[in-house]
Amino acid sequence: MYYLNIKNLTKKYGENTVLNNINLQVEKGNFISLLGPSGCGKTTTLRLIAGFEDADYGEVIVDGEKINELPVYKRNIGMVFQSYALFPHMNVEQNIAYGLEQRKISKQEIKKRVEEIIEMVQLKGFEKRKPKQLSGGQQQRVALARALIIKPRLLLLDESLSALDKKLRVEMQIELKQIQKKIGITTIFVTHDQEEALTMSDKVAVMYKGEIIQIDTPENIYEYPKTSFVADFLGQANFFRGKVISKQNELYEILLDNNKKFKFESTKPVEIGDNIILTIRPEKMNIHKEKPENTHFIKGKIEFVTYAGDNSLYRIKSLDKEVKVQKQNFKRDFSYNIGDEVYISWDKKSSLILYK
Ligand SMILES: Nc1ncnc2c1ncn2[C@@H]1O[C@H](COP(=O)(O)OP(=O)(O)OP(=O)(O)O)[C@@H](O)[C@H]1O
Ligand SMILES: [Mg+2]
């Protein structure tokens, strides 16, 4: 039995279907990310689970109990909002204790639990400060402590790290994961940062226009996306769209949308007449100055290079389209330059055939 089971969840605002039949199953203690572009329905999903909105259709079941008709305060779910929503006139301690005071818990018990949680989120020494006297990362910790102190059945985090700068965000990602693991709390984390979703999650659910397109482990969703949308949203990808016009063992030829013909090998069989999208990630392609042997390749001309420290991205005009190739900068070898004629190769196992 799944700890969290969302069945056919549907939400409309007027004529606009914002969530269309969402199904999501989460095992106890797992960390799931909802990843998708702005407006796809991530926050709405969290709001329906927490009870801030009512669903038009569907069920939310936590630990065997149907909760979607319960009022917010009876659901016992911790939510951290993107804006943190801390009470500005209360200090750290008071902000954290608020949820327990609402629940009429004894002063002594509150004191003990506030101390414990302040220790856990590393806010010792900051108890008397007001939110505006804290950094973004510290405010984030207060918001997390406030959500966790009620010992919620589920933790919902809405883009809660996105206000932090990159370095602090990565630190908070690790801290958040450690706390989550330690308490073993089942967590749904909303983000539109694909790297954050991949590094933190047991599973990633990719959403688009109110639907979950794919839910899978980070590795599977990156290496084996089911659609070109998922491939494109999680990192970068080259797409060669066209119709298969010939086949011989593992060697195929396609007529691309732009009327160029293109030969490639594939371990996955496709049929003549199929409309396919051959998909290859930029880091799985290689560039060469000389014609590579024993592999099939395409020829092109470097049009643009973006240096990003550990890697460089080469935009290469090939087959009348732009092909992106990423190269790790292991050595200080920057001998490929704009205007160079190059060959691009890849292993047939690195490509993927998609149909939409
Ligand atoms: N109260 C509301 N009334 C009408 N439409 C709404 C309401 N709340 C959200 N929407 C619409 O529902 C859709 C989904 O919104 P939601 O906030 O869930 O998106 P999101 O995936 O969280 O996006 P973002 O990444 O920008 O936060 C959007 O088109 C939004 O305009
Ligand atoms: Mg949102």
XYZ file of C-alpha atoms and ligand atoms in Angstrom:
388
model
C 0.000 0.000 0.000
C 1.258 3.472 -0.866
C 1.603 6.027 1.895
C 0.311 8.815 -0.314
C -2.114 7.886 -3.057
C -3.549 10.593 -5.277
C -6.275 9.329 -7.573
C -7.733 11.141 -10.587
C -7.276 14.548 -9.016
C -8.956 17.210 -11.141
C -9.256 20.959 -10.593
C -10.949 23.569 -12.744
C -11.021 27.327 -12.414
C -14.071 28.276 -14.454
C -13.596 26.725 -17.899
C -9.895 26.261 -17.323
C -8.846 22.716 -16.347
C -5.744 23.327 -14.273
C -5.240 19.737 -13.112
C -6.422 16.965 -15.368
C -6.721 13.573 -13.734
C -3.491 13.520 -11.738
C -2.424 10.142 -10.359
C 0.540 9.951 -8.015
C 1.656 7.197 -5.665
C 4.384 7.779 -3.121
C 5.996 5.295 -0.758
C 6.508 6.142 2.888
C 9.628 8.194 3.513
C 10.197 8.995 -0.161
C 11.146 12.361 -1.561
C 9.265 13.199 -4.767
C 9.774 16.257 -6.930
C 7.123 17.861 -9.086
C 8.954 19.457 -11.956
C 7.441 21.474 -14.768
C 7.183 24.861 -16.442
C 5.427 27.843 -14.935
C 1.658 27.437 -14.798
C 1.605 23.641 -15.231
C -0.189 23.116 -11.904
C 2.522 22.309 -9.353
C 1.394 24.726 -6.646
C -2.244 23.814 -7.260
C -1.396 20.146 -6.640
C 0.183 21.035 -3.274
C -2.716 23.303 -2.324
C -5.197 20.513 -3.000
C -3.197 18.050 -0.901
C -2.868 20.531 1.978
C -6.530 21.530 1.757
C -6.251 25.199 0.768
C -8.379 24.403 -2.293
C -11.060 21.810 -2.983
C -10.711 19.364 -5.841
C -13.510 19.052 -8.389
C -12.881 15.365 -8.619
C -10.536 12.724 -7.229
C -9.104 11.560 -3.938
C -6.109 12.213 -1.716
C -5.349 9.257 0.556
C -2.660 9.434 3.223
C -1.748 6.324 5.181
C -5.026 4.678 4.180
C -7.168 7.646 5.190
C -9.069 9.707 2.652
C -8.238 13.276 3.624
C -9.578 15.414 0.805
C -12.793 16.303 2.589
C -11.095 17.225 5.863
C -10.441 20.877 6.740
C -6.819 22.072 6.577
C -6.149 21.865 10.320
C -7.282 18.251 10.534
C -5.039 17.071 7.700
C -1.838 17.611 9.658
C 0.302 18.429 6.657
C 3.338 20.712 6.792
C 3.742 23.157 3.939
C 6.544 25.600 3.212
C 5.594 28.351 0.793
C 7.934 29.968 -1.678
C 7.684 33.285 0.152
C 8.212 31.486 3.512
C 5.212 33.445 4.877
C 6.840 34.036 8.276
C 5.079 36.310 10.766
C 7.151 39.510 10.663
C 6.262 40.690 14.176
C 7.201 37.377 15.807
C 10.725 36.216 16.532
C 12.172 32.888 15.408
C 10.994 30.981 18.471
C 7.489 32.422 18.297
C 7.207 31.706 14.585
C 8.206 28.094 15.129
C 5.987 27.585 18.172
C 2.894 29.043 16.495
C 1.515 25.767 15.103
C 1.807 24.043 18.470
C 0.144 26.899 20.348
C -2.796 26.638 17.968
C -3.033 22.985 18.915
C -3.243 23.762 22.645
C -0.154 21.841 23.614
C 1.381 22.452 27.066
C 3.974 25.230 27.444
C 6.552 22.755 28.681
C 6.111 20.427 25.710
C 6.249 23.386 23.283
C 9.509 24.599 24.819
C 11.070 21.167 24.490
C 10.007 20.664 20.874
C 11.047 24.183 19.804
C 14.504 23.582 21.272
C 14.823 20.252 19.500
C 13.801 21.576 16.137
C 15.974 24.703 16.421
C 18.891 22.364 16.996
C 17.951 20.303 13.966
C 17.713 23.234 11.556
C 20.834 24.857 13.056
C 19.274 28.072 14.299
C 20.725 28.050 17.809
C 21.527 31.603 18.880
C 18.917 33.129 16.548
C 15.861 32.449 18.747
C 15.071 36.084 19.518
C 15.598 37.535 16.055
C 12.775 38.768 13.844
C 12.538 37.427 10.258
C 13.875 40.650 8.733
C 17.046 40.247 10.802
C 17.747 36.900 9.119
C 19.347 35.944 5.806
C 17.328 34.142 3.131
C 18.795 30.777 4.127
C 17.998 31.363 7.800
C 14.414 32.391 7.000
C 14.140 29.218 4.975
C 15.183 27.193 8.029
C 12.576 28.920 10.209
C 9.889 28.113 7.636
C 11.027 24.497 7.549
C 11.118 24.257 11.350
C 7.627 25.742 11.549
C 6.305 23.127 9.132
C 8.073 20.220 10.836
C 7.264 21.038 14.456
C 3.668 19.862 14.141
C 5.029 16.384 13.238
C 3.149 16.409 9.952
C 2.202 13.287 8.015
C 3.507 14.872 4.837
C 5.884 17.694 4.073
C 5.079 19.888 1.068
C 7.715 22.311 -0.156
C 6.861 24.858 -2.837
C 9.969 26.146 -4.637
C 11.301 26.739 -1.195
C 14.940 27.024 -2.228
C 14.510 29.152 -5.321
C 14.997 32.491 -3.556
C 18.495 31.508 -2.448
C 21.676 32.097 -4.400
C 23.180 29.077 -6.141
C 25.843 28.166 -3.567
C 23.555 28.526 -0.572
C 20.848 26.656 -2.402
C 23.121 23.662 -2.907
C 24.049 23.717 0.814
C 20.387 23.908 1.790
C 19.566 21.057 -0.586
C 21.985 18.806 1.276
C 20.762 19.978 4.676
C 17.132 19.531 3.714
C 17.790 16.012 2.441
C 19.611 15.100 5.657
C 16.749 16.362 7.821
C 14.191 14.649 5.603
C 16.050 11.325 5.827
C 16.577 11.644 9.575
C 12.889 12.106 10.329
C 11.863 9.849 7.458
C 9.110 12.220 6.400
C 7.374 11.673 3.064
C 8.014 14.825 1.061
C 6.713 16.457 -2.095
C 9.016 19.116 -3.400
C 8.006 21.542 -6.145
C 10.711 23.025 -8.306
C 11.338 24.168 -11.829
C 15.061 23.592 -11.438
C 15.788 20.271 -13.144
C 19.175 19.767 -11.515
C 17.647 20.263 -8.080
C 14.935 17.713 -8.879
C 17.453 15.145 -10.120
C 19.875 15.473 -7.215
C 17.340 15.453 -4.385
C 14.600 13.043 -5.334
C 13.787 9.376 -5.093
C 11.414 10.028 -7.972
C 10.709 12.936 -10.282
C 7.257 13.643 -11.717
C 7.360 15.835 -14.811
C 4.211 17.913 -15.244
C 2.933 19.727 -18.278
C -0.365 21.584 -18.711
C -2.035 20.008 -15.698
C -0.895 16.451 -16.351
C 1.884 14.218 -15.105
C 3.753 13.190 -18.234
C 6.242 10.819 -16.613
C 7.184 9.739 -13.125
C 10.408 7.864 -12.653
C 13.736 7.689 -10.840
C 16.090 10.593 -11.629
C 18.320 8.310 -13.685
C 15.488 6.846 -15.756
C 13.808 10.145 -16.382
C 17.046 11.687 -17.645
C 18.348 8.692 -19.608
C 15.007 7.347 -20.857
C 12.535 10.217 -21.200
C 9.255 9.064 -22.724
C 8.634 12.151 -24.813
C 10.654 14.921 -26.411
C 9.080 17.364 -23.960
C 10.539 15.464 -20.989
C 13.921 15.117 -22.739
C 13.995 18.826 -23.461
C 12.827 19.909 -20.033
C 15.416 17.803 -18.197
C 18.629 19.151 -19.597
C 19.436 19.612 -23.222
C 18.814 17.342 -26.154
C 19.295 17.205 -29.914
C 16.251 16.071 -31.835
C 16.329 14.678 -35.351
C 12.708 14.457 -36.481
C 11.793 12.609 -39.628
C 10.444 9.579 -41.475
C 12.345 6.298 -41.741
C 13.053 5.652 -45.445
C 15.428 2.698 -45.390
C 16.680 0.018 -43.064
C 19.427 -2.568 -43.134
C 20.092 -4.483 -39.908
C 20.761 -1.747 -37.372
C 21.448 0.929 -39.957
C 18.599 3.277 -40.801
C 18.078 6.320 -42.939
C 15.590 9.076 -42.191
C 14.320 11.959 -44.198
C 14.409 14.874 -41.787
C 11.662 17.492 -41.588
C 13.974 19.880 -43.437
C 14.380 17.376 -46.329
C 17.933 16.420 -45.418
C 18.696 12.700 -45.370
C 20.513 11.245 -42.453
C 21.904 7.775 -41.609
C 22.179 6.398 -38.102
C 22.411 3.139 -36.198
C 19.886 2.121 -33.578
C 19.698 -0.913 -31.320
C 15.954 -0.374 -31.047
C 14.137 -1.539 -34.189
C 12.036 0.953 -36.126
C 10.041 0.393 -39.316
C 10.141 2.064 -42.699
C 7.502 4.779 -42.739
C 7.682 5.426 -38.984
C 7.823 9.040 -37.929
C 10.480 9.170 -35.248
C 12.524 11.589 -33.211
C 16.111 10.432 -32.831
C 17.234 12.006 -29.575
C 20.805 12.452 -28.372
C 22.025 14.466 -25.407
C 24.873 16.921 -26.121
C 27.226 15.325 -23.575
C 26.834 11.963 -25.321
C 28.245 13.337 -28.582
C 31.868 13.810 -29.511
C 33.572 16.222 -31.861
C 36.576 15.367 -33.973
C 38.849 17.211 -36.358
C 39.494 14.115 -38.433
C 36.904 11.761 -39.844
C 36.178 9.199 -37.101
C 36.600 5.531 -38.002
C 34.080 2.726 -37.458
C 31.346 5.026 -36.237
C 28.781 6.912 -38.215
C 29.017 10.624 -37.975
C 27.722 13.916 -39.263
C 29.733 16.862 -40.517
C 29.308 20.418 -39.407
C 30.735 23.843 -38.739
C 31.100 25.367 -35.278
C 28.957 28.505 -35.033
C 29.069 29.368 -31.359
C 30.923 28.226 -28.230
C 29.760 28.775 -24.656
C 32.402 28.275 -22.008
C 30.947 27.207 -18.628
C 34.047 26.335 -16.613
C 33.901 22.573 -16.340
C 32.485 22.180 -19.831
C 32.004 23.977 -23.102
C 28.924 23.811 -25.300
C 29.475 23.867 -29.040
C 26.649 24.894 -31.343
C 27.389 23.282 -34.654
C 25.563 23.799 -37.925
C 24.977 20.343 -39.370
C 22.252 18.925 -41.655
C 20.943 22.489 -41.925
C 20.144 22.595 -38.238
C 21.870 23.382 -34.992
C 23.435 20.437 -33.166
C 24.655 20.946 -29.608
C 27.711 19.076 -28.368
C 29.017 19.393 -24.838
C 32.633 18.669 -24.088
C 34.152 18.362 -20.617
C 37.171 20.615 -20.208
C 39.400 17.916 -18.686
C 42.497 19.532 -20.028
C 42.942 23.119 -21.008
C 42.268 22.073 -24.578
C 40.404 24.819 -26.349
C 41.482 23.952 -29.841
C 37.963 23.939 -31.298
C 36.909 27.359 -32.444
C 34.143 29.163 -34.240
C 34.313 28.467 -37.956
C 36.052 25.081 -37.618
C 34.778 22.224 -39.777
C 34.257 19.222 -37.506
C 32.800 15.730 -37.366
C 30.257 14.732 -34.728
C 29.949 11.104 -33.628
C 28.113 9.158 -30.943
C 27.651 5.631 -29.734
C 24.454 4.043 -31.013
C 23.560 3.088 -27.425
C 23.542 6.777 -26.482
C 20.692 7.666 -28.784
C 17.031 7.202 -28.048
C 14.070 6.797 -30.386
C 10.996 8.792 -29.393
C 7.683 9.093 -31.173
C 6.301 12.353 -29.805
N -7.149 31.006 -7.830
C -7.001 30.829 -9.152
N -7.948 31.243 -10.034
C -7.822 31.039 -11.356
N -6.753 30.448 -11.928
C -5.779 30.018 -11.118
C -5.831 30.197 -9.700
N -4.722 29.663 -9.149
C -3.992 29.196 -10.190
N -4.611 29.404 -11.374
C -4.128 28.997 -12.708
O -3.852 27.611 -12.666
C -2.694 27.287 -13.443
C -1.707 26.522 -12.589
O -1.205 27.366 -11.582
P -0.113 26.913 -10.518
O 0.066 28.010 -9.561
O -0.493 25.582 -9.976
O 1.169 26.751 -11.459
P 2.664 26.361 -11.074
O 2.997 25.114 -11.819
O 2.823 26.346 -9.600
O 3.489 27.563 -11.724
P 4.787 28.387 -11.186
O 5.988 27.552 -11.555
O 4.738 29.646 -11.995
O 4.627 28.610 -9.723
C -2.174 28.598 -13.979
O -2.616 28.736 -15.309
C -2.822 29.646 -13.087
O -3.018 30.851 -13.766
Mg 3.867 27.592 -8.240
